[in-house]
């Protein structure tokens, strides 16, 4: 895998994951009560596609770091691992929700009814994302892999995710902003991640037109 291909693959995967997440999040707010099964299963399916793209994103990002700056391959591995853990946790949560909806003989709201997902979608995911974002910010700041705004925004989002880790102490009402499964803890953080990932994916894909790191001159650096 060349650096140019790694940049473009990372960018495309990031854009695809972001697009799916941007479509998924609003589906959580269409109904005020228990949504019909088709709504729940549709948003979960879109989310699964987004997570598959995210796995490709974090994998190609690790390969990109390896080629641009081998000295920071260890950091790329941390970003890859935490991104993969986050995707796995969310996939498990999606499976639990889908199973409960399929098995129920009446419409249910899985954000309330499936208690096993509260901490998976909430505090655990927020902590894993905080570690992932912090690592990405560190990599960019040390390697000039991408524009500086990507590093600063990654640090900022990491801090916001950390702020939601204690939400497990604040109940299970999804209508509350800071509950374990609240709309701020889950939906809002998912929306913020999706738009950040979209911007990052576009920036990474566009950077594929830059000269390879080995031949880059100072004038072409960000």
Coordinates of C-alpha atoms in Angstrom, one line a residue, residues 20 25 35 56 64 92 104 110 119 124 130 142-143 160 166 175 197 206 214:
X20 CA -24.0 6.7 7.2
X25 CA -28.8 9.8 14.0
X35 CA -40.8 3.5 17.3
X56 CA -11.6 0.2 7.3
X64 CA -0.9 5.6 6.7
X92 CA -22.6 -5.6 20.2
X104 CA -40.9 -8.5 21.0
X110 CA -34.7 -0.3 22.7
X119 CA -23.1 1.7 29.5
X124 CA -17.6 2.9 27.7
X130 CA -11.7 9.9 24.0
X142 CA 3.8 15.1 15.8
X143 CA 3.8 14.0 12.2
X160 CA -16.0 16.5 25.4
X166 CA -19.7 9.9 34.4
X175 CA -35.0 12.3 27.0
X197 CA -15.2 12.3 10.7
X206 CA -7.6 15.6 -0.6
X214 CA 9.8 11.1 1.2

